[in-house]
Coordinates of N, CA and C and ligand atoms in Angstrom, one line a residue:
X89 N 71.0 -38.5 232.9 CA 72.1 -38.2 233.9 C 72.5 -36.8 233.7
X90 N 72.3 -36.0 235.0 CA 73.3 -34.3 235.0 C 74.5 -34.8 234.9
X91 N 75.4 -33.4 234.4 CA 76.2 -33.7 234.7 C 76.9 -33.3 236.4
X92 N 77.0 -34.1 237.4 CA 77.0 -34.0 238.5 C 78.7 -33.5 239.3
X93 N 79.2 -34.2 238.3 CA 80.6 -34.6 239.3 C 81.9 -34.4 237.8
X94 N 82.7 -33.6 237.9 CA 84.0 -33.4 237.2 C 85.1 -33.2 238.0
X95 N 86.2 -33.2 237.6 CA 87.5 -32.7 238.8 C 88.8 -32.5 237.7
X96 N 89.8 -31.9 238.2 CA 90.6 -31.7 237.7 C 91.3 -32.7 237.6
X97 N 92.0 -33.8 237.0 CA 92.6 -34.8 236.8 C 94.1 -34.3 237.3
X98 N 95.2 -33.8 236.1 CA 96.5 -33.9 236.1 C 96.6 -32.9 234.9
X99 N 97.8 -32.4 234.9 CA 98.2 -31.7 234.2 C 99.8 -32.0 233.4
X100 N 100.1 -32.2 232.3 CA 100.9 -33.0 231.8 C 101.7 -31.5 230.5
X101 N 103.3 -31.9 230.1 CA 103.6 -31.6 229.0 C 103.8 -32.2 228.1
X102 N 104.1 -33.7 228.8 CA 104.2 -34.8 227.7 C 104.1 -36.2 228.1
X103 N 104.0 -37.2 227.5 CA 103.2 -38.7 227.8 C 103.8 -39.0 229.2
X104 N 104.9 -38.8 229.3 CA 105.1 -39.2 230.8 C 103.8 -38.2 232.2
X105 N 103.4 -37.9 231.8 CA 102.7 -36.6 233.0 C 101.1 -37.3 232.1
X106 N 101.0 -37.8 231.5 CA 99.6 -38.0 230.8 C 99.4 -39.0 231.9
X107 N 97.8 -39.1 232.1 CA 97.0 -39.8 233.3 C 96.6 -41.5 232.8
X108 N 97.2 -42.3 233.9 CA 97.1 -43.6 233.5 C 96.0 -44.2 233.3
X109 N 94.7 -43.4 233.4 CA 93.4 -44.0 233.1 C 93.1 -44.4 231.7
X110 N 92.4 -45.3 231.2 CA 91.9 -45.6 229.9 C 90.8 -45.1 229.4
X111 N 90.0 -44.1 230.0 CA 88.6 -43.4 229.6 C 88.9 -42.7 228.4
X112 N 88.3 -42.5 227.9 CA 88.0 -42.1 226.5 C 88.5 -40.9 226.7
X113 N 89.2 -40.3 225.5 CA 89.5 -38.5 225.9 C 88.9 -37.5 224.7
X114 N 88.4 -36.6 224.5 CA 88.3 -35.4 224.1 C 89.0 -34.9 223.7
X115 N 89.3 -33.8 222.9 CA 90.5 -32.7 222.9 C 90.0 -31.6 222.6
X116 N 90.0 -30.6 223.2 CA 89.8 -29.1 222.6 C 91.3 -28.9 221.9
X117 N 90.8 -28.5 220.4 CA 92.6 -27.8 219.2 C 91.7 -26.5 219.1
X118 N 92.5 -25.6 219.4 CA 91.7 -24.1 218.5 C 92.9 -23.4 218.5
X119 N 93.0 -22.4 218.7 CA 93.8 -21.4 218.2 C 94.0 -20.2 220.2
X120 N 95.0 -19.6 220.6 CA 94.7 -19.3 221.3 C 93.4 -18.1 221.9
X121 N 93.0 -17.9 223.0 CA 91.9 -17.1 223.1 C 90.8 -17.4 222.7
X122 N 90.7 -18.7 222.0 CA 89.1 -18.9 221.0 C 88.3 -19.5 221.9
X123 N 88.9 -20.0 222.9 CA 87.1 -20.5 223.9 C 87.5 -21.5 224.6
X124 N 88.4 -22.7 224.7 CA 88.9 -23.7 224.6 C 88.5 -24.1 225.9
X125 N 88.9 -23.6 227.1 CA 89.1 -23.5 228.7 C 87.5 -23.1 228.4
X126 N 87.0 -22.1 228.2 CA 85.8 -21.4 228.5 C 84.9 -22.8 228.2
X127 N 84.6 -23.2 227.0 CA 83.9 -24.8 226.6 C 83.8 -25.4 227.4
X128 N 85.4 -26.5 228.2 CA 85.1 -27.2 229.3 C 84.3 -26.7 230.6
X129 N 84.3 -25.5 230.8 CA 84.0 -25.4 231.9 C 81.8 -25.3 231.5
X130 N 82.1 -24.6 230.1 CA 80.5 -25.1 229.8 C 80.1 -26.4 230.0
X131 N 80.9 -27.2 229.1 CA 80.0 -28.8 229.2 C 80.5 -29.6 230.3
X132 N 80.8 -29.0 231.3 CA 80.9 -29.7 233.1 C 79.7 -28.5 233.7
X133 N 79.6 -27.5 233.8 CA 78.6 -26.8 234.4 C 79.6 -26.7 235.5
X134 N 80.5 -26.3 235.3 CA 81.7 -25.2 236.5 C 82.3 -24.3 235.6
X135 N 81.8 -22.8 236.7 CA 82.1 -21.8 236.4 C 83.6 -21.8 236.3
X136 N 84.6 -22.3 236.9 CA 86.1 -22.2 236.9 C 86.4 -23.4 237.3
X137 N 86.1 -24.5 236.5 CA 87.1 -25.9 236.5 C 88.1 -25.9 236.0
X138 N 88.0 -25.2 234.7 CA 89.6 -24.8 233.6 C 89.7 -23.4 234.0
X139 N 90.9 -22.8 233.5 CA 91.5 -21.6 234.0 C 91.1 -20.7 232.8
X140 N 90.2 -19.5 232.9 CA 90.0 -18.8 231.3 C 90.2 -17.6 231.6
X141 N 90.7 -16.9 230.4 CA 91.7 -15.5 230.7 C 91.2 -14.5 230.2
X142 N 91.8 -13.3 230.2 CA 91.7 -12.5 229.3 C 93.1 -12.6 228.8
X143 N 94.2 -12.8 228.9 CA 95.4 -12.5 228.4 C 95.3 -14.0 227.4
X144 N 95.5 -13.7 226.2 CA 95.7 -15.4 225.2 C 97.4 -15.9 226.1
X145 N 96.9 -17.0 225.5 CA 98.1 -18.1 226.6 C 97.8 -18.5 227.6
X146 N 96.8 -18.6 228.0 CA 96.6 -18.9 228.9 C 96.7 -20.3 229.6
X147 N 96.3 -21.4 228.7 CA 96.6 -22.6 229.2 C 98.0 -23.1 228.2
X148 N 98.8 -23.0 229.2 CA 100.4 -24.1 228.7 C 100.6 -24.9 228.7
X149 N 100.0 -25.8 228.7 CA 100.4 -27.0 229.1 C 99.1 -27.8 228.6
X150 N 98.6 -28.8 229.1 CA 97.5 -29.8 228.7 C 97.1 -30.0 229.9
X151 N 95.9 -29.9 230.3 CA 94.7 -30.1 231.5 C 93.8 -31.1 231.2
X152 N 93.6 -32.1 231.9 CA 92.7 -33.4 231.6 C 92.0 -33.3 232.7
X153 N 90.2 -33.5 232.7 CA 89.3 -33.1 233.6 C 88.5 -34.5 232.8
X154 N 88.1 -35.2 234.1 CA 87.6 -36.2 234.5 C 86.3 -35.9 234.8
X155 N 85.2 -36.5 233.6 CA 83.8 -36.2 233.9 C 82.9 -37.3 234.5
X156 N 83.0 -37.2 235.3 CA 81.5 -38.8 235.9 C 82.5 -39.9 235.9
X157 N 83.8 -39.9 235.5 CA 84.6 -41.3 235.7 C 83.9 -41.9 234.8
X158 N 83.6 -41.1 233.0 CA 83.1 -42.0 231.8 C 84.3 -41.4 230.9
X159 N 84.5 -40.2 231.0 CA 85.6 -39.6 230.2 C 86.6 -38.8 230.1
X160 N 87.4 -37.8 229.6 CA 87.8 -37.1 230.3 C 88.1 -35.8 229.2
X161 N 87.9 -34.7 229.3 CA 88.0 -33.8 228.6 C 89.3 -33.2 228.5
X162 N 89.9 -32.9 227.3 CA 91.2 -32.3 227.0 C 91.8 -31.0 226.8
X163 N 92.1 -30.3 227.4 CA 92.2 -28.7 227.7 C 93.9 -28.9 227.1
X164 N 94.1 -28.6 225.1 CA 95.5 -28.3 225.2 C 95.7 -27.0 224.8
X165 N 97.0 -26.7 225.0 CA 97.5 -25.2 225.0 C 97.3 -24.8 223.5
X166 N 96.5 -23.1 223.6 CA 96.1 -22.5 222.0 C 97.6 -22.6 221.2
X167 N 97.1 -22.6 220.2 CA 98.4 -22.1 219.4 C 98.0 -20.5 218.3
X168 N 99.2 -20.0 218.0 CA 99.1 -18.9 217.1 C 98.6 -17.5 217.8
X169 N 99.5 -17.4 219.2 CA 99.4 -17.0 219.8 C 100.8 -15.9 219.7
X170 N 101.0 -14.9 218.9 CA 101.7 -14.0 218.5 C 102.7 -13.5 219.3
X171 N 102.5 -13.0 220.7 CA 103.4 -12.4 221.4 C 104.2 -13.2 222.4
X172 N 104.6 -14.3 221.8 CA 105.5 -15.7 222.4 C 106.8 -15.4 221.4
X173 N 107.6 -15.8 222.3 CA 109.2 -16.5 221.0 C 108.5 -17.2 220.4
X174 N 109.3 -17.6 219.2 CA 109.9 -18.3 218.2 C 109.7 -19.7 219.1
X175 N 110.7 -20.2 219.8 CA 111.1 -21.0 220.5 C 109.7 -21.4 221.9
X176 N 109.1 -20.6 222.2 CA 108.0 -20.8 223.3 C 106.6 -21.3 222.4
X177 N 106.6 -20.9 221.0 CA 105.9 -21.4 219.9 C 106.2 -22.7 219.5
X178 N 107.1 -23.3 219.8 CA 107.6 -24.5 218.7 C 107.4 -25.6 220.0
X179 N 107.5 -24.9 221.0 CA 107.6 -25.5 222.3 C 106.0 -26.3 222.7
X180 N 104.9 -25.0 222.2 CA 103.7 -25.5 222.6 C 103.1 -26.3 221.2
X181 N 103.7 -26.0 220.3 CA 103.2 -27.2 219.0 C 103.5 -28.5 219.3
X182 N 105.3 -28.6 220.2 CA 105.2 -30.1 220.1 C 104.5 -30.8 221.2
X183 N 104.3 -29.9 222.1 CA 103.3 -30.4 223.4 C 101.5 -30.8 222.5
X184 N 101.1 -30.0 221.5 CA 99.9 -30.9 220.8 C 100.0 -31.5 220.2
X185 N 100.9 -31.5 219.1 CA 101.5 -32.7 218.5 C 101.8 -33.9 219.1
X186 N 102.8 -34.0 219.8 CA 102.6 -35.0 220.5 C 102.1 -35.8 220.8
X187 N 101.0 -35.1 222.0 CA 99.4 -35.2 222.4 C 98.5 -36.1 221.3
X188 N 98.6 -35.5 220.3 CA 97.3 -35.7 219.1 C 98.0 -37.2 218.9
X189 N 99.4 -37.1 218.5 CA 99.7 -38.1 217.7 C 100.1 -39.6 218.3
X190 N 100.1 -39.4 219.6 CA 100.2 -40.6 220.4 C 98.9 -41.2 221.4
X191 N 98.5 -40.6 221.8 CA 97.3 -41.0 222.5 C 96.6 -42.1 222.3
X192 N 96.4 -42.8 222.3 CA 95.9 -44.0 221.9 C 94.1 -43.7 222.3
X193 N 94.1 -43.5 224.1 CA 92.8 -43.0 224.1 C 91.7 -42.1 223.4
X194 N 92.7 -41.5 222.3 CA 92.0 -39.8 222.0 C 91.0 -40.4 221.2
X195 N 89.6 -40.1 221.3 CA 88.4 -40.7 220.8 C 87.5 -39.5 219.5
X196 N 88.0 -38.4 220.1 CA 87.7 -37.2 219.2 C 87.9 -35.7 219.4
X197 N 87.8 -35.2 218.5 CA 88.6 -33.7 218.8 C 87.7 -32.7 218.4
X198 N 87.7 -31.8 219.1 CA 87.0 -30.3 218.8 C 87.6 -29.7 218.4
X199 N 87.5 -29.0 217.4 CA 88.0 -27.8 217.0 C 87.1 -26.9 217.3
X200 N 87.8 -25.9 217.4 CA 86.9 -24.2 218.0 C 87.8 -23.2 217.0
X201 N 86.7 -22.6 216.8 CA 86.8 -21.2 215.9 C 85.8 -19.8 215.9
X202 N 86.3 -19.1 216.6 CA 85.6 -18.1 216.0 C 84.5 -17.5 215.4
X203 N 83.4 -17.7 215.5 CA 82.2 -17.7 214.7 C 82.8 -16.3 213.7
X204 N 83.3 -15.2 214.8 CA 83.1 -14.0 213.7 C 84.4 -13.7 212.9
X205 N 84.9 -14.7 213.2 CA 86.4 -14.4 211.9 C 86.2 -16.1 211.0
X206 N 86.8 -15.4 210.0 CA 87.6 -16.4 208.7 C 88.5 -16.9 209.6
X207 N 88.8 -18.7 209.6 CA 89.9 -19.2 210.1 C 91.1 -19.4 209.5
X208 N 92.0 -19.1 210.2 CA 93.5 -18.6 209.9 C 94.3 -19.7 209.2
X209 N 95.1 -19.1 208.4 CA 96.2 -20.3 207.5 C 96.4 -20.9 208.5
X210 N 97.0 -21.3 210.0 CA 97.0 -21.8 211.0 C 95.9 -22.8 211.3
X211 N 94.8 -22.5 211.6 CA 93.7 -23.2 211.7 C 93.5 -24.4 210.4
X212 N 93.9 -23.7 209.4 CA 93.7 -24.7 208.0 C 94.3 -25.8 208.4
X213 N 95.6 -25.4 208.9 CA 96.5 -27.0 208.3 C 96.4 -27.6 209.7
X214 N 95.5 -26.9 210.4 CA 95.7 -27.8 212.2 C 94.2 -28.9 211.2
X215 N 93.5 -27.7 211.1 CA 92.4 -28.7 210.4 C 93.0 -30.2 209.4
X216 N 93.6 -30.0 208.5 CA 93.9 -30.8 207.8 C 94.8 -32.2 208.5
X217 N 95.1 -31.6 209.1 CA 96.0 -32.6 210.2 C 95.2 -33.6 211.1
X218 N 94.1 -32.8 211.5 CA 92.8 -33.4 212.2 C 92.2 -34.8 211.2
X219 N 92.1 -33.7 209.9 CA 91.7 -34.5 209.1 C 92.6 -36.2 208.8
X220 N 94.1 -35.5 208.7 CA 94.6 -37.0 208.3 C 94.7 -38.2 209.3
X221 N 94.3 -37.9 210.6 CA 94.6 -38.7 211.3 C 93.0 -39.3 211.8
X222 N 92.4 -39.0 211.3 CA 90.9 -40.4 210.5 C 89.9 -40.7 212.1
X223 N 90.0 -39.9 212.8 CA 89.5 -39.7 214.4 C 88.3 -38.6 214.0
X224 N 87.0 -39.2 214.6 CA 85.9 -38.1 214.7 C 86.7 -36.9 215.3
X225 N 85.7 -36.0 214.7 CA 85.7 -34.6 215.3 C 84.2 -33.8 215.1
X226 N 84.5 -32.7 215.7 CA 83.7 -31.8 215.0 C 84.5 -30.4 215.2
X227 N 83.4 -29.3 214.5 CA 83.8 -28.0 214.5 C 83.0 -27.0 215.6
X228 N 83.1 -26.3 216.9 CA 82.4 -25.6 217.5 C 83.2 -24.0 216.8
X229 N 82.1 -23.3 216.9 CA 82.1 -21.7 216.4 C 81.7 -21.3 217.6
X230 N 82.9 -20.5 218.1 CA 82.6 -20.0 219.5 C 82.2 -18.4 219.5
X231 N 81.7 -17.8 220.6 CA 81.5 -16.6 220.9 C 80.3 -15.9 220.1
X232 N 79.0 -17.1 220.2 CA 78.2 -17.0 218.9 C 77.4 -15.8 219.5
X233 N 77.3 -15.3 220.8 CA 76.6 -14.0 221.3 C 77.7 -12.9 220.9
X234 N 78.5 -13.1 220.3 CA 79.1 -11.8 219.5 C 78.1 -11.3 218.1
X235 N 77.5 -11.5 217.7 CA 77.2 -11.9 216.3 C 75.4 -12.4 216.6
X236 N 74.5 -11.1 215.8 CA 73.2 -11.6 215.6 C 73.0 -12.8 215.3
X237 N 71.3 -13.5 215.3 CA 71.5 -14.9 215.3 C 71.5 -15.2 213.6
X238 N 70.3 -14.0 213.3 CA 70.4 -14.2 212.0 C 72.0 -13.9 211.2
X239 N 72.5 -13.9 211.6 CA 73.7 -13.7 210.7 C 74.9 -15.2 210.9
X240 N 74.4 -16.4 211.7 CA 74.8 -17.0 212.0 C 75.5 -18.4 210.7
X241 N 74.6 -18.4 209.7 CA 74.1 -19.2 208.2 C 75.4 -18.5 207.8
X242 N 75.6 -17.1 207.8 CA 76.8 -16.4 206.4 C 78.0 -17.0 207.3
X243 N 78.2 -16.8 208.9 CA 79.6 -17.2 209.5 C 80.0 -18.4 208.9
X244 N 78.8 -19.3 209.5 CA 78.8 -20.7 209.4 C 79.4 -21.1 208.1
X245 N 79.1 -20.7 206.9 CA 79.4 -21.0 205.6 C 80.6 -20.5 205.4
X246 N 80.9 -19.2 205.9 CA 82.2 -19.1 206.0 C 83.9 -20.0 206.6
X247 N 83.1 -20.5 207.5 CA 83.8 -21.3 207.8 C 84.3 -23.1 207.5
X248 N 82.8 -23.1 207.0 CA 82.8 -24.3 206.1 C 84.0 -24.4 204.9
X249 N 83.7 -23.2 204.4 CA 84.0 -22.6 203.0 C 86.0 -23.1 203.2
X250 N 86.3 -22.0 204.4 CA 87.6 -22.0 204.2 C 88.5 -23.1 205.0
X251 N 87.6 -24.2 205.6 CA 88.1 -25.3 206.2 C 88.6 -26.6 205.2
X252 N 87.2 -26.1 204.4 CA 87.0 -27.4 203.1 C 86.0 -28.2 204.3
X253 N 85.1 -28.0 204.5 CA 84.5 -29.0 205.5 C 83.4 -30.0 204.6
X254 N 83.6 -31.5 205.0 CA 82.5 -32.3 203.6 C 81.2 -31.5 205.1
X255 N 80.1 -32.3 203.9 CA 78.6 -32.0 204.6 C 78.6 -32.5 206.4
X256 N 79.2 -34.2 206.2 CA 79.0 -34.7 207.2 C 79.4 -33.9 208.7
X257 N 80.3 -32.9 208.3 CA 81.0 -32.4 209.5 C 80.2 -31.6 210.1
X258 N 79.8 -31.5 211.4 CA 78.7 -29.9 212.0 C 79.2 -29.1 212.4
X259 N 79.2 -27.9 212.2 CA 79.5 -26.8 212.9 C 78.5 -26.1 213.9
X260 N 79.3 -26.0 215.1 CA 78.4 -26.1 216.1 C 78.3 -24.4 216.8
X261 N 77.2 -23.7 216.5 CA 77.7 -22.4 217.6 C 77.1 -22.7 218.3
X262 N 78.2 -21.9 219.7 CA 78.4 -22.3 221.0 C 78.7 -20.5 222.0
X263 N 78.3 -20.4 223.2 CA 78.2 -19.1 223.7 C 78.5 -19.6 224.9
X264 N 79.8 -20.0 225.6 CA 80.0 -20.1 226.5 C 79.5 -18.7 227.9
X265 N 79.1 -17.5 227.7 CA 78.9 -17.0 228.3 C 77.4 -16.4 228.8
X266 N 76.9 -17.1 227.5 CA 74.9 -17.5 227.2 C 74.5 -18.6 227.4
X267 N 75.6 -19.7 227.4 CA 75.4 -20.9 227.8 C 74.2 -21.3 226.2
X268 N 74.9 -21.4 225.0 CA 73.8 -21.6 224.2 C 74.8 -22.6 223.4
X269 N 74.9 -23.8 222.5 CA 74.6 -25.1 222.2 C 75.4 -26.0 223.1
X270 N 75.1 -26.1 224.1 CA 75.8 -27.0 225.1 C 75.5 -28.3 224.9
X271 N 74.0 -28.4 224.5 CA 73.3 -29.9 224.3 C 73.7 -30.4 223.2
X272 N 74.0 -29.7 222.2 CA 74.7 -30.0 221.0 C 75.5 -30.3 221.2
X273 N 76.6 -30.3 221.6 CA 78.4 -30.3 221.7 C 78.0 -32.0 222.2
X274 N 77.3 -31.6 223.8 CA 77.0 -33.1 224.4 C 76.5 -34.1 223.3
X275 N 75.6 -34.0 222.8 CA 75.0 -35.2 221.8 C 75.8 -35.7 220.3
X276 N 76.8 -34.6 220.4 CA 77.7 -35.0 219.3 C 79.1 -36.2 220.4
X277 N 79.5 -35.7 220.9 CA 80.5 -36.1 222.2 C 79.6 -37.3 222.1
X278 N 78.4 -37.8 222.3 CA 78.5 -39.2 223.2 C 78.0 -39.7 221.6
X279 N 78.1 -39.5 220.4 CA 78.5 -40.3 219.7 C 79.7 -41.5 219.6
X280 N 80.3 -40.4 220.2 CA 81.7 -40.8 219.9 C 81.8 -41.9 221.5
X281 N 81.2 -42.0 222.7 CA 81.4 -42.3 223.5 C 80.1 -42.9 224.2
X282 N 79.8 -44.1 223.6 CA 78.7 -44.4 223.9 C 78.1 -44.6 225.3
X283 N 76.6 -44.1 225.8 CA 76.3 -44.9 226.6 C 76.8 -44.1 227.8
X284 N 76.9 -42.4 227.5 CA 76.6 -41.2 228.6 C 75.6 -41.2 229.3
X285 N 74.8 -41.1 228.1 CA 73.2 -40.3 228.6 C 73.3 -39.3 229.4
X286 N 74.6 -37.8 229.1 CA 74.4 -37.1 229.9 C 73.5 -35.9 229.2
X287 N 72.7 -35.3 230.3 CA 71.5 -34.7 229.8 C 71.9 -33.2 230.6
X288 N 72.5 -32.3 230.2 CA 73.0 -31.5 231.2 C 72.0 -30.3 231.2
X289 N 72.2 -29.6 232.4 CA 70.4 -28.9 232.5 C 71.1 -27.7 231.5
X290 N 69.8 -26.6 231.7 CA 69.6 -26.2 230.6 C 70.7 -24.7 231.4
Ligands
GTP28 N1 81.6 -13.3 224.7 C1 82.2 -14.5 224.8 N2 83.4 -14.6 225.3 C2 84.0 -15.8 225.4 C3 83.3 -17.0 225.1 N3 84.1 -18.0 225.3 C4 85.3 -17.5 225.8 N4 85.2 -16.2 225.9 C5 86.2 -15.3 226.4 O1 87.4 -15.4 225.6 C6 88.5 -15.3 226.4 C7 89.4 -16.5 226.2 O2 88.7 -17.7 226.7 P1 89.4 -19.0 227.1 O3 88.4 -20.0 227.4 O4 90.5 -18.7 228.2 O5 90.2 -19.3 225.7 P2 91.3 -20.5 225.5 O6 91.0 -21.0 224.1 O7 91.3 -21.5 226.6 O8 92.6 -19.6 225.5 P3 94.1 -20.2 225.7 O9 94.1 -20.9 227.0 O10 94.9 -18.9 225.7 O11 94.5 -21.1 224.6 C8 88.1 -15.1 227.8 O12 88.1 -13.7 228.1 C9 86.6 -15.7 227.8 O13 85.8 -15.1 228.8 C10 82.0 -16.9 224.5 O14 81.3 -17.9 224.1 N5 81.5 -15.6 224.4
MG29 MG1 92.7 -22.1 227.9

């Protein structure tokens, strides 16, 4: 199966605005600017389903995009996003928090980082948090056309390195703008969601 058919669901700050369907959900957590919106729109094959910026902050809120009516992908707002208040910061933590911590649907989470930086004290403890709450995930390493390919093994380890990541975990590079491990992200995703069989072109 392509992937043929996505839409923009609903857009929510908190459980009351969250979509009454029971499909399984996704979550993009990264940090702001790192790819998050860019991703979804990779693994639907639309150029502008999610909103992607040049200015970080871009998505405020939480965006739920309904794929094939099997699942639904989770667009939440970056965090560590520097040129916010105090208070516009605490504001978009509790909107993921929240998110992460009640959902009953939430089936697995992405994390996105960076391929060409060390992930930030930030990212650690979002990681660890990921960690405590016992739900697949994986790690995508985004913007992997920044960065030779051969140099891809030293990021990668780097990133391992300062996540604490055991073996089992993958780190996935991903080039939303080369359109390069999209098949990967998909084949990891329908672990978690059995019985896609989406086969998205190349
Ligand atoms: N070169 C390159 N640029 C990318 C890639 N993915 C995203 N970008 C660019 O990075 C910027 C941020 O991308 P977004 O997808 O909006 O990032 P986001 O994580 O959704 O950001 P927030 O909504 O602010 O949290 C945009 O200018 C994108 O075009 C990639 O794989 N390669
Ligand atoms: Mg975004």
């Amino acid at each position: 199966m392509n992937i043929k058919w996505s839409e923009h669901l609903t857009t929510a700050v908190s459980p009351d605005g969250y979509p009454l369907s029971e499909l399984p959900e996704i979550a993009m957590v990264g940090r702001s600017n790192v790819g998050k919106s860019s991703l979804i729109n990779l693994l639907t094959g639309r150029k502008s389903l999610a909103r992607v910026g040049n200015t970080p902050g871009k998505t405020r809120v939480i965006n739920f995009y309904n794929v094939e009516d099997k699942l639904i992908l989770v667009d939440l707002p970056g965090y560590g996003y520097a040129k916010v208040s105090e208070a516009e910061k605490n504001r978009w933590g509790k909107i993921i928090e929240t998110y992460l911590n009640t959902r009953k649907q939430l089936s697995a989470m992405i994390m996105l980082t960076d391929i060409r930086h060390k992930p930030t004290q930030q990212d650690i403890v979002m990681y660890q948090w990921i960690c405590s709450m016992g739900k697949p995930h994986v790690i995508v390493a985004t913007k992997a056309d920044k960065i030779a390919k051969a140099h891809y093994d030293k990021h990668i380890a780097q990133i391992r390195l300062t996540l604490g990541l055991v073996p089992e975990i993958p780190v996935i590079p991903i080039s939303s703008t080369k359109r390069l491990g999209l098949i990967n992200v998909w084949n990891e995703i329908e672990k978690v969601v059995p019985g896609l069989e989406i086969v998205p072109d190349k």
